[in-house]
Coordinates of C-alpha atoms and ligand atoms in Angstrom, one line a residue:
M28 CA 88.4 91.0 97.7
A29 CA 89.3 87.7 99.3
D30 CA 87.9 88.4 102.8
I31 CA 84.7 90.3 101.8
P32 CA 81.6 88.2 101.5
T33 CA 80.3 87.8 97.9
H34 CA 76.8 89.0 99.1
S35 CA 76.3 91.6 101.8
R36 CA 73.4 91.6 104.3
L37 CA 71.2 93.9 106.1
L38 CA 71.5 94.2 109.9
L39 CA 68.1 94.0 111.7
D40 CA 67.8 93.3 115.4
G41 CA 71.4 92.2 115.7
R42 CA 71.1 89.6 112.9
W43 CA 72.6 89.7 109.5
E44 CA 69.8 89.0 107.0
A45 CA 70.2 88.1 103.3
R46 CA 68.1 89.5 100.5
G47 CA 67.2 88.3 97.1
A48 CA 67.9 91.5 95.2
H49 CA 71.4 93.0 94.9
L50 CA 73.4 95.8 93.4
P51 CA 77.1 95.2 92.5
V52 CA 79.6 97.3 94.4
V53 CA 82.4 98.0 91.9
A54 CA 85.9 99.1 92.6
P55 CA 86.2 102.3 90.5
W56 CA 89.8 101.8 89.7
S57 CA 90.0 98.1 88.8
G58 CA 86.4 97.5 87.8
E59 CA 86.4 94.4 90.1
V60 CA 83.0 93.6 91.6
L61 CA 83.8 93.7 95.4
T62 CA 80.4 92.4 96.6
E63 CA 76.8 92.2 95.7
M64 CA 75.1 94.6 98.1
A65 CA 71.7 93.5 99.5
L66 CA 68.9 95.8 98.3
G67 CA 66.7 96.7 101.2
T68 CA 63.2 98.0 100.8
A69 CA 60.8 100.5 102.3
G70 CA 59.4 97.5 104.3
D71 CA 62.9 96.9 105.8
V72 CA 63.0 100.5 106.8
D73 CA 59.7 100.2 108.6
R74 CA 61.0 97.3 110.5
A75 CA 64.3 98.9 111.3
V76 CA 62.7 102.1 112.6
A77 CA 60.3 100.1 114.7
L78 CA 63.2 98.2 116.3
A79 CA 65.0 101.5 116.9
R80 CA 61.9 103.2 118.4
V81 CA 61.6 100.8 121.3
A82 CA 65.3 101.2 122.1
V83 CA 65.3 105.0 122.7
G84 CA 67.0 105.6 126.1
R85 CA 67.6 101.8 126.6
L86 CA 71.1 101.4 125.2
G87 CA 72.8 101.0 128.6
T88 CA 74.5 103.4 130.9
A89 CA 76.7 106.2 129.8
G90 CA 79.7 104.3 131.0
E91 CA 78.8 101.1 129.2
R92 CA 78.2 103.1 125.9
A93 CA 81.6 104.9 126.3
R94 CA 83.4 101.5 126.8
V95 CA 81.8 100.2 123.6
L96 CA 82.9 103.2 121.7
D97 CA 86.5 102.9 123.1
R98 CA 86.6 99.2 122.3
T99 CA 85.3 99.8 118.8
A100 CA 88.1 102.3 118.3
D101 CA 90.6 99.7 119.5
L102 CA 89.2 97.2 117.0
L103 CA 89.7 99.8 114.2
V104 CA 93.3 100.1 115.3
R105 CA 93.7 96.3 115.2
D106 CA 92.2 96.1 111.7
R107 CA 93.7 99.3 110.3
E108 CA 95.2 97.7 107.2
H109 CA 92.1 95.7 106.4
L110 CA 89.8 98.7 106.7
A111 CA 92.1 100.9 104.7
R112 CA 92.0 98.3 101.9
I113 CA 88.2 98.3 101.9
I114 CA 88.2 102.1 101.7
A115 CA 90.8 102.3 99.0
S116 CA 89.1 99.6 97.0
E117 CA 85.4 100.7 97.1
A118 CA 86.0 104.5 97.1
G119 CA 89.1 104.6 94.9
K120 CA 90.8 106.5 97.7
P121 CA 94.7 106.5 97.6
W122 CA 96.2 104.3 100.2
R123 CA 97.7 107.0 102.4
A124 CA 94.4 108.9 102.5
A125 CA 92.6 105.6 103.2
T126 CA 94.8 104.8 106.2
L127 CA 94.4 108.4 107.4
E128 CA 90.7 108.0 107.3
V129 CA 90.9 104.9 109.5
D130 CA 93.0 106.9 112.0
R131 CA 90.5 109.7 111.9
A132 CA 87.6 107.4 112.6
V133 CA 89.5 106.1 115.6
E134 CA 89.7 109.7 116.9
T135 CA 86.0 110.3 116.1
L136 CA 85.0 107.3 118.2
R137 CA 87.3 108.2 121.1
F138 CA 85.9 111.7 121.2
S139 CA 82.4 110.2 121.1
A140 CA 83.3 108.0 124.1
A141 CA 84.5 111.1 125.9
E142 CA 81.2 112.8 125.3
A143 CA 79.3 109.8 126.7
R144 CA 81.4 110.1 129.8
T145 CA 81.0 113.8 130.3
L146 CA 77.8 115.0 128.9
G147 CA 75.7 116.6 131.5
G148 CA 73.0 119.2 132.2
A149 CA 73.2 122.5 134.0
S150 CA 72.0 124.0 137.2
I151 CA 69.6 126.9 136.7
P152 CA 69.7 129.7 139.3
M153 CA 65.9 129.7 139.7
D154 CA 66.0 132.2 142.6
A155 CA 67.5 134.9 140.3
H156 CA 63.8 135.5 139.3
P157 CA 61.3 136.6 141.9
A158 CA 59.0 133.7 141.0
G159 CA 61.9 131.2 141.5
D160 CA 62.4 131.7 145.2
G161 CA 62.4 128.3 146.9
V162 CA 62.7 126.4 143.6
L163 CA 65.7 124.3 142.7
G164 CA 66.2 123.8 138.9
F165 CA 68.5 121.7 136.8
T166 CA 68.5 120.1 133.4
L167 CA 69.1 116.6 132.2
R168 CA 70.2 115.8 128.6
E169 CA 68.1 113.1 127.2
P170 CA 68.4 111.2 123.8
I171 CA 66.3 112.9 121.2
G172 CA 64.9 109.7 119.8
V173 CA 65.4 107.6 116.6
V174 CA 68.2 108.8 114.3
A175 CA 68.1 108.2 110.6
A176 CA 71.6 108.5 109.2
I177 CA 72.3 108.8 105.5
T178 CA 76.0 109.0 104.4
P179 CA 78.0 109.7 101.2
F180 CA 80.6 107.7 99.3
N181 CA 83.7 109.9 99.8
F182 CA 84.5 109.2 103.5
P183 CA 82.8 105.9 103.8
L184 CA 84.2 105.0 107.2
N185 CA 84.8 108.3 109.1
L186 CA 81.6 110.0 108.2
V187 CA 79.7 106.9 109.3
A188 CA 81.7 107.0 112.5
H189 CA 80.5 110.7 112.9
K190 CA 76.9 109.4 112.8
L191 CA 77.2 106.3 114.9
G192 CA 79.7 107.4 117.5
P193 CA 77.8 110.5 118.8
A194 CA 74.4 108.8 118.5
L195 CA 75.5 105.9 120.8
A196 CA 77.1 108.5 123.1
A197 CA 73.8 110.3 123.3
G198 CA 71.8 107.1 123.8
C199 CA 70.0 107.3 120.4
P200 CA 69.4 104.2 118.3
V201 CA 70.3 104.6 114.6
V202 CA 69.0 103.3 111.4
L203 CA 71.9 103.7 108.9
K204 CA 71.7 103.8 105.1
P205 CA 75.3 104.0 103.8
A206 CA 76.1 105.2 100.2
E207 CA 75.3 102.4 97.7
K208 CA 78.7 102.8 96.0
T209 CA 80.7 102.3 99.3
P210 CA 78.7 100.2 101.8
L211 CA 81.5 97.9 102.8
S212 CA 83.4 100.3 105.1
A213 CA 80.1 101.1 106.9
L214 CA 79.3 97.4 107.3
A215 CA 82.8 96.8 108.6
L216 CA 82.5 99.5 111.2
V217 CA 79.1 98.2 112.4
E218 CA 80.5 94.6 112.7
R219 CA 83.2 96.0 114.9
M220 CA 80.8 97.9 117.1
L221 CA 78.8 94.7 117.6
E222 CA 82.1 92.8 118.4
A223 CA 82.9 95.6 120.9
G224 CA 79.6 94.8 122.7
A225 CA 77.1 97.4 121.2
P226 CA 73.5 96.4 122.0
A227 CA 71.7 94.9 119.0
Q228 CA 69.2 97.8 119.3
A229 CA 71.9 100.5 118.9
V230 CA 72.2 100.2 115.1
Q231 CA 70.1 98.8 112.2
V232 CA 71.6 98.9 108.8
V233 CA 69.4 99.0 105.6
T234 CA 71.6 99.0 102.5
G235 CA 69.9 100.0 99.3
T236 CA 69.4 102.9 96.8
G237 CA 68.9 106.5 97.7
P238 CA 65.5 106.9 96.0
E239 CA 64.1 103.8 97.7
V240 CA 65.7 103.1 101.1
G241 CA 67.1 106.7 101.6
A242 CA 63.8 108.4 100.8
A243 CA 61.7 105.9 102.9
L244 CA 64.0 106.5 105.8
A245 CA 64.3 110.2 105.6
G246 CA 60.5 110.6 105.3
H247 CA 59.6 108.0 107.9
P248 CA 57.0 109.3 110.4
D249 CA 58.6 107.7 113.4
V250 CA 62.1 109.1 112.9
D251 CA 63.0 112.0 115.2
V252 CA 66.2 113.2 113.5
V253 CA 67.4 112.8 110.0
T254 CA 71.2 113.4 109.8
F255 CA 72.3 113.6 106.2
T256 CA 75.7 114.1 104.7
G257 CA 75.8 114.4 100.9
S258 CA 75.0 116.6 98.0
A259 CA 73.0 119.8 98.3
T260 CA 70.4 118.6 95.8
V261 CA 69.5 115.4 97.7
G262 CA 69.8 117.1 101.1
H263 CA 67.4 119.9 100.3
A264 CA 64.9 117.5 98.7
L265 CA 64.8 115.2 101.7
K266 CA 64.4 118.1 104.1
A267 CA 61.4 119.2 102.2
A268 CA 59.9 115.7 102.2
A269 CA 60.7 114.9 105.9
A270 CA 58.0 114.0 108.4
P271 CA 56.7 117.0 110.4
R272 CA 58.2 115.7 113.7
A273 CA 61.7 115.1 112.3
E274 CA 64.6 117.5 112.6
V275 CA 66.8 117.4 109.5
L276 CA 70.5 118.0 110.0
L277 CA 72.3 118.7 106.7
E278 CA 76.1 118.5 106.0
L279 CA 76.3 119.4 102.3
G280 CA 78.9 120.7 99.9
S281 CA 80.3 123.9 98.5
P282 CA 83.1 125.2 96.2
A283 CA 85.7 126.0 98.9
P284 CA 87.8 129.2 98.4
L285 CA 91.4 129.8 99.3
V286 CA 92.6 133.4 99.2
V287 CA 96.3 134.2 98.7
E288 CA 97.0 137.8 99.8
A289 CA 100.0 139.8 98.5
D290 CA 102.0 139.1 101.7
A291 CA 101.3 135.3 101.8
D292 CA 104.0 132.7 102.2
L293 CA 104.0 130.7 99.0
D294 CA 106.1 128.0 100.7
A295 CA 103.1 127.3 102.9
V296 CA 100.4 127.8 100.2
V297 CA 101.7 125.8 97.3
P298 CA 102.0 122.3 98.9
R299 CA 98.6 122.8 100.6
I300 CA 96.8 123.5 97.4
A301 CA 98.6 120.5 95.7
A302 CA 97.6 118.2 98.6
H303 CA 94.1 119.6 99.3
G304 CA 92.9 120.3 95.8
F305 CA 93.6 116.9 94.4
G306 CA 93.6 114.4 97.3
H307 CA 91.0 111.8 96.8
A308 CA 90.6 113.4 93.3
G309 CA 89.1 116.5 94.8
Q310 CA 86.1 114.5 96.2
S311 CA 85.9 116.2 99.6
C312 CA 83.2 118.7 100.5
V313 CA 86.0 121.2 101.4
S314 CA 88.6 120.4 98.7
V315 CA 90.4 123.5 97.6
Q316 CA 88.5 124.5 94.5
R317 CA 88.7 128.2 94.0
V318 CA 92.0 130.0 94.5
L319 CA 91.9 133.8 94.6
V320 CA 95.4 135.1 94.3
H321 CA 96.6 138.7 94.6
D322 CA 98.0 140.1 91.3
A323 CA 101.4 140.6 92.9
L324 CA 101.8 136.8 93.5
A325 CA 99.7 135.3 90.8
D326 CA 102.4 134.5 88.3
A327 CA 104.7 133.0 90.9
L328 CA 101.9 131.0 92.5
V329 CA 100.7 129.5 89.2
D330 CA 104.2 128.6 88.0
R331 CA 105.1 126.9 91.3
L332 CA 101.7 125.2 91.6
A333 CA 101.8 123.9 88.0
E334 CA 105.2 122.4 88.6
Q335 CA 104.1 120.7 91.8
V336 CA 100.8 119.4 90.3
G337 CA 102.7 118.0 87.4
T338 CA 104.6 115.7 89.8
L339 CA 101.5 114.2 91.5
V340 CA 101.5 110.4 90.9
V341 CA 98.2 109.2 89.4
G342 CA 97.4 105.6 89.7
D343 CA 96.0 102.6 91.6
P344 CA 94.6 103.6 95.0
L345 CA 96.1 100.4 96.6
E346 CA 99.7 101.5 95.6
P347 CA 101.3 103.4 98.5
G348 CA 103.0 105.9 96.2
T349 CA 99.7 107.1 94.6
D350 CA 98.8 110.7 95.2
V351 CA 95.6 110.9 93.0
S352 CA 93.4 108.1 91.8
C353 CA 90.2 107.8 89.8
L354 CA 86.8 109.5 90.6
I355 CA 84.0 107.4 91.9
D356 CA 82.8 106.5 88.4
E357 CA 83.1 107.5 84.7
T358 CA 80.0 109.6 84.8
A359 CA 81.5 111.8 87.5
A360 CA 84.8 112.2 85.5
A361 CA 82.9 113.1 82.3
R362 CA 80.9 115.7 84.1
V363 CA 84.0 117.3 85.5
A364 CA 85.7 117.3 82.1
D365 CA 82.6 119.1 80.7
W366 CA 82.9 121.8 83.3
I367 CA 86.5 122.3 82.4
A368 CA 85.6 122.6 78.7
E369 CA 82.9 125.1 79.6
A370 CA 85.5 127.2 81.5
V371 CA 87.9 127.0 78.6
A372 CA 85.2 128.0 76.1
A373 CA 84.6 131.1 78.4
G374 CA 88.3 132.1 78.2
A375 CA 90.1 130.1 80.9
T376 CA 93.3 128.2 80.2
V377 CA 94.2 124.7 81.3
R378 CA 97.7 125.1 82.7
V379 CA 98.3 121.4 83.6
G380 CA 96.2 118.2 83.2
G381 CA 92.8 118.0 81.8
E382 CA 93.1 114.5 80.2
R383 CA 90.4 112.0 81.0
D384 CA 90.7 108.2 80.7
G385 CA 87.5 106.5 81.9
A386 CA 86.9 107.4 85.5
T387 CA 90.4 109.0 85.8
L388 CA 91.0 112.7 85.2
S389 CA 94.6 114.0 85.5
P390 CA 95.1 116.7 88.2
T391 CA 94.0 119.9 86.5
L392 CA 95.0 123.4 87.1
V393 CA 92.8 126.0 85.3
V394 CA 93.8 129.6 85.4
D395 CA 92.1 132.9 84.6
V396 CA 88.7 131.3 85.2
P397 CA 85.8 133.6 84.6
R398 CA 83.5 134.0 87.6
D399 CA 80.3 132.9 85.9
V400 CA 81.2 129.4 84.9
R401 CA 80.2 126.2 86.9
L402 CA 83.9 125.6 87.8
W403 CA 83.7 128.8 89.9
T404 CA 80.1 128.9 91.0
E405 CA 79.3 125.2 91.9
E406 CA 81.0 122.4 93.7
V407 CA 83.1 120.5 91.1
F408 CA 83.9 117.5 93.3
G409 CA 86.8 116.5 91.0
P410 CA 90.6 117.0 90.8
V411 CA 90.5 120.5 89.5
V412 CA 91.7 123.8 91.0
A413 CA 90.5 127.0 89.4
V414 CA 92.5 130.2 89.8
T415 CA 91.6 133.9 89.4
R416 CA 93.3 137.1 90.4
F417 CA 92.3 140.0 92.5
T418 CA 93.8 143.4 93.3
T419 CA 92.3 144.4 96.7
T420 CA 91.1 142.7 99.8
D421 CA 87.7 144.4 99.4
E422 CA 87.4 142.7 96.0
A423 CA 88.4 139.2 97.3
I424 CA 86.0 139.5 100.3
A425 CA 83.2 140.7 98.0
E426 CA 83.8 137.8 95.6
I427 CA 83.5 135.2 98.3
A428 CA 80.6 136.9 100.2
G429 CA 78.6 137.3 96.9
G430 CA 79.1 133.7 95.9
P431 CA 77.6 130.4 97.1
D432 CA 77.1 129.5 100.8
L433 CA 80.1 127.8 102.2
I434 CA 81.4 125.4 104.8
Q435 CA 85.0 126.7 105.2
A436 CA 87.2 129.4 103.7
G437 CA 91.0 129.8 103.9
V438 CA 93.1 132.9 103.7
F439 CA 96.9 133.2 103.6
T440 CA 98.4 136.5 104.8
A441 CA 101.1 137.7 107.1
S442 CA 99.0 140.6 108.4
L443 CA 96.8 140.1 111.4
D444 CA 94.6 143.1 110.4
T445 CA 94.0 141.5 107.0
A446 CA 93.2 138.2 108.5
L447 CA 90.8 139.7 110.9
R448 CA 88.9 141.4 108.1
Y449 CA 88.2 137.9 106.6
V450 CA 87.3 136.6 110.0
R451 CA 84.8 139.3 110.6
E452 CA 83.3 139.7 107.2
L453 CA 82.9 136.2 105.8
R454 CA 79.7 134.4 106.7
V455 CA 81.0 130.8 106.7
G456 CA 81.2 127.8 109.0
T457 CA 85.0 128.2 109.5
V458 CA 87.6 130.8 108.6
L459 CA 91.0 129.4 108.4
V460 CA 94.0 131.7 108.6
N461 CA 97.2 130.4 107.0
E462 CA 95.6 127.0 106.5
S463 CA 93.6 125.6 103.6
P464 CA 89.8 125.2 103.8
T465 CA 90.2 121.5 103.6
Y466 CA 91.7 121.2 107.1
R467 CA 89.5 119.3 109.6
A468 CA 90.3 117.8 113.0
D469 CA 87.4 115.5 113.9
H470 CA 86.5 117.0 117.3
M471 CA 86.1 120.6 116.0
P472 CA 82.6 121.9 115.3
Y473 CA 82.3 121.6 111.5
G474 CA 79.6 122.5 109.1
G475 CA 78.2 125.1 106.6
V476 CA 75.9 128.0 106.5
G477 CA 72.8 128.6 104.4
L478 CA 72.4 126.2 101.6
A479 CA 75.7 124.5 102.5
G480 CA 74.4 123.0 105.8
N481 CA 72.4 123.7 108.9
T482 CA 74.3 121.9 111.7
R483 CA 77.7 121.3 113.2
E484 CA 79.4 117.9 113.3
G485 CA 82.2 116.7 115.6
P486 CA 81.2 114.5 118.5
A487 CA 80.7 117.3 121.1
A488 CA 78.5 119.3 118.7
T489 CA 76.6 116.3 117.4
V490 CA 75.9 114.9 120.8
R491 CA 74.2 118.2 121.7
E492 CA 72.1 118.0 118.5
L493 CA 71.0 114.5 119.4
T494 CA 70.0 115.3 123.0
R495 CA 67.3 117.5 124.4
E496 CA 67.4 119.4 127.6
K497 CA 64.7 118.4 130.1
L498 CA 64.2 120.8 133.0
V499 CA 63.6 119.5 136.4
L500 CA 62.1 121.8 139.1
L501 CA 62.0 120.9 142.7
R502 CA 60.1 122.8 145.4
S503 CA 61.0 121.5 148.8
G504 CA 58.4 120.9 151.5
A505 CA 59.6 123.9 153.6
D506 CA 58.9 126.3 150.8
R507 CA 55.6 125.0 149.6
Ligands
NAD6 P1 74.6 112.0 97.3 O1 73.8 113.2 97.8 O2 74.4 111.6 95.9 O3 74.3 110.7 98.2 C1 74.4 110.8 99.6 C2 73.5 109.7 100.2 O4 72.2 110.1 99.9 C3 73.7 108.3 99.7 O5 73.6 107.4 100.7 C4 72.6 108.2 98.7 O6 72.2 106.9 98.5 C5 71.5 109.0 99.4 N1 70.4 109.4 98.5 C6 70.4 109.6 97.2 N2 69.2 110.0 96.8 C7 68.4 110.0 97.8 C8 67.0 110.3 98.0 N3 66.2 110.7 97.0 N4 66.5 110.3 99.3 C9 67.3 109.9 100.3 N5 68.6 109.6 100.2 C10 69.2 109.7 99.0 O7 76.1 112.4 97.7 P2 77.5 111.6 97.3 O8 77.7 111.7 95.8 O9 77.5 110.3 97.9 O10 78.5 112.5 98.1 C11 79.1 113.6 97.7 C12 78.4 114.9 98.2 O11 78.5 114.8 99.7 C13 79.2 116.1 97.9 O12 78.3 117.1 97.5 C14 79.9 116.5 99.1 O13 80.2 117.9 99.2 C15 79.0 116.1 100.2 N6 79.7 115.8 101.4 C16 79.5 116.7 102.5 C17 80.2 116.5 103.7 C18 80.1 117.5 104.8 O14 80.5 117.1 105.9 N7 79.5 118.6 104.7 C19 81.2 115.5 103.8 C20 81.3 114.6 102.7 C21 80.6 114.8 101.5

């Protein structure tokens, strides 16, 4: 791309530093090399963490930090098209979704600024206890320390904003390692934070590979919090290897279910599955993957969905009319195609799609999927929706409850009583009624349970994760 440097750099102590070793960043749709990404090392991580360590609690006043976040948001608005082009190119994300991601990152930063302005402690009614008579108590919220942030490829701007925005609001310096397939959006965001006046100590960026830079950062003894968004395999491994002092916050993936009860409104359901099962080629941690449909509506749903999925425009992510583009690389597409073949061998039917060309897989609707194949039991992270039928609400709830740990689950029903059964009985991060499990507004508390994640993101939730309460007790002279 014309306005992207041919070689990217690391950011250490406010200065962009070149490195001798590089990894090409390739546009998955066109094959164009967008840049040569500087490969940082474990030594760079040591330096970055040391720089961050001395900056804990020294990133300016809450008001100054809020103004930087608001100004950064303004700069994202100014550069919306440019940033969308970076996202679309490096992640293969269709243009409309890429521009939406920029808009979402703006909101993430503005909500982070609001947190910086309003975060406070609490007063404790010490005299409610006999021992507390004469003691005044209140809490301060203080930055937890050095934050190590490791991010995935699929939302290369907004998920970085979800790390950097709340951390600056909380007063925590960050060492960031963005995904090696999509570092350009992260670097572009950090450039704008600096332009907006962020102190040099607020963020260090060490680009590089997961096994080298990611592992060195996640296991560093001087890091206080590791905040990781990515695959469950990597997340659980780095939690096990983290330093004893570090808290490890995990935002992972899961095969999101959407239940269509017998009284659901198909006019609401069908377009949502088409948009949320295939947008960004299904590469969202809450893409609609598993549709459980009541027998009474199953044939109608599948017919209508098949028709709509067949009209999705597959193509170049930079074309405004594209609905679905390629996956992040050919290996990913080949894996997804294998999972489809496995389901078919076990008795499922491909109703639409299923053709692969390099990294591109046509939007695929697979019906009558047995419940013991990977397409049903694991996160597919591709443009595939699997459908099975059920006959009773008990059966649908048992199927979800007995399956993998989840982030979000959606149910469509006209009955309040039925909806409340799902709300009460599902152990998930979010139950969405008459909305798909892909829905997310960036300020809401968002995250999984069990193996799908152990934290909540969204600026208000994250700022609380990244600050600690310190209790202050005052006994006045008269009461001593
Ligand atoms: P990934 O786990 O392969 O990589 C994520 C990050 O971890 C990258 O920066 C990578 O370089 C780094 N990494 C890889 N190996 C490492 C190691 N050994 N030590 C430390 N770091 C290492 O994930 P991905 O393919 O980039 O992203 C897709 C996954 O992310 C999916 O599973 C998806 O569900 C999940 N995701 C979750 C959320 C959420 O909010 N819950 C959001 C987006 C994506």
